[in-house]
């Protein structure tokens, strides 16, 4: 039982690291996509 709890905590720790990283990568990709698409440029779209 103790091993299951420890494994669960390790998973939460990994999520705590991976989740912000994933959000950051998605944000960078979206920003790059907007700039490449010209949507962020003045008078664009």
Coordinates of C-alpha atoms in Angstrom, one line a residue, residues 5-39:
X5 CA 1.0 6.0 -2.4
X6 CA 4.7 6.8 -3.1
X7 CA 4.3 6.1 -6.8
X8 CA 1.2 8.3 -6.9
X9 CA 3.1 11.1 -5.3
X10 CA 5.9 10.7 -7.8
X11 CA 3.4 11.0 -10.6
X12 CA 2.0 14.2 -9.2
X13 CA 5.6 15.5 -8.8
X14 CA 6.2 14.7 -12.5
X15 CA 2.9 16.4 -13.5
X16 CA 3.9 19.4 -11.5
X17 CA 7.0 19.7 -13.6
X18 CA 5.6 18.6 -17.0
X19 CA 2.3 20.5 -16.9
X20 CA 3.8 24.1 -16.8
X21 CA 6.4 23.1 -19.4
X22 CA 3.7 21.8 -21.7
X23 CA 1.7 25.0 -21.3
X24 CA 4.8 27.1 -22.0
X25 CA 5.5 25.1 -25.2
X26 CA 1.9 25.4 -26.4
X27 CA 2.0 29.2 -25.6
X28 CA 5.3 29.6 -27.6
X29 CA 3.9 27.6 -30.5
X30 CA 0.7 29.7 -30.6
X31 CA 2.6 33.0 -30.4
X32 CA 4.9 31.8 -33.2
X33 CA 1.9 30.7 -35.3
X34 CA 0.2 34.1 -34.8
X35 CA 3.4 36.0 -35.8
X36 CA 4.1 33.8 -38.8
X37 CA 0.4 34.0 -39.9
X38 CA 0.7 37.8 -39.6
X39 CA -2.3 38.0 -37.3

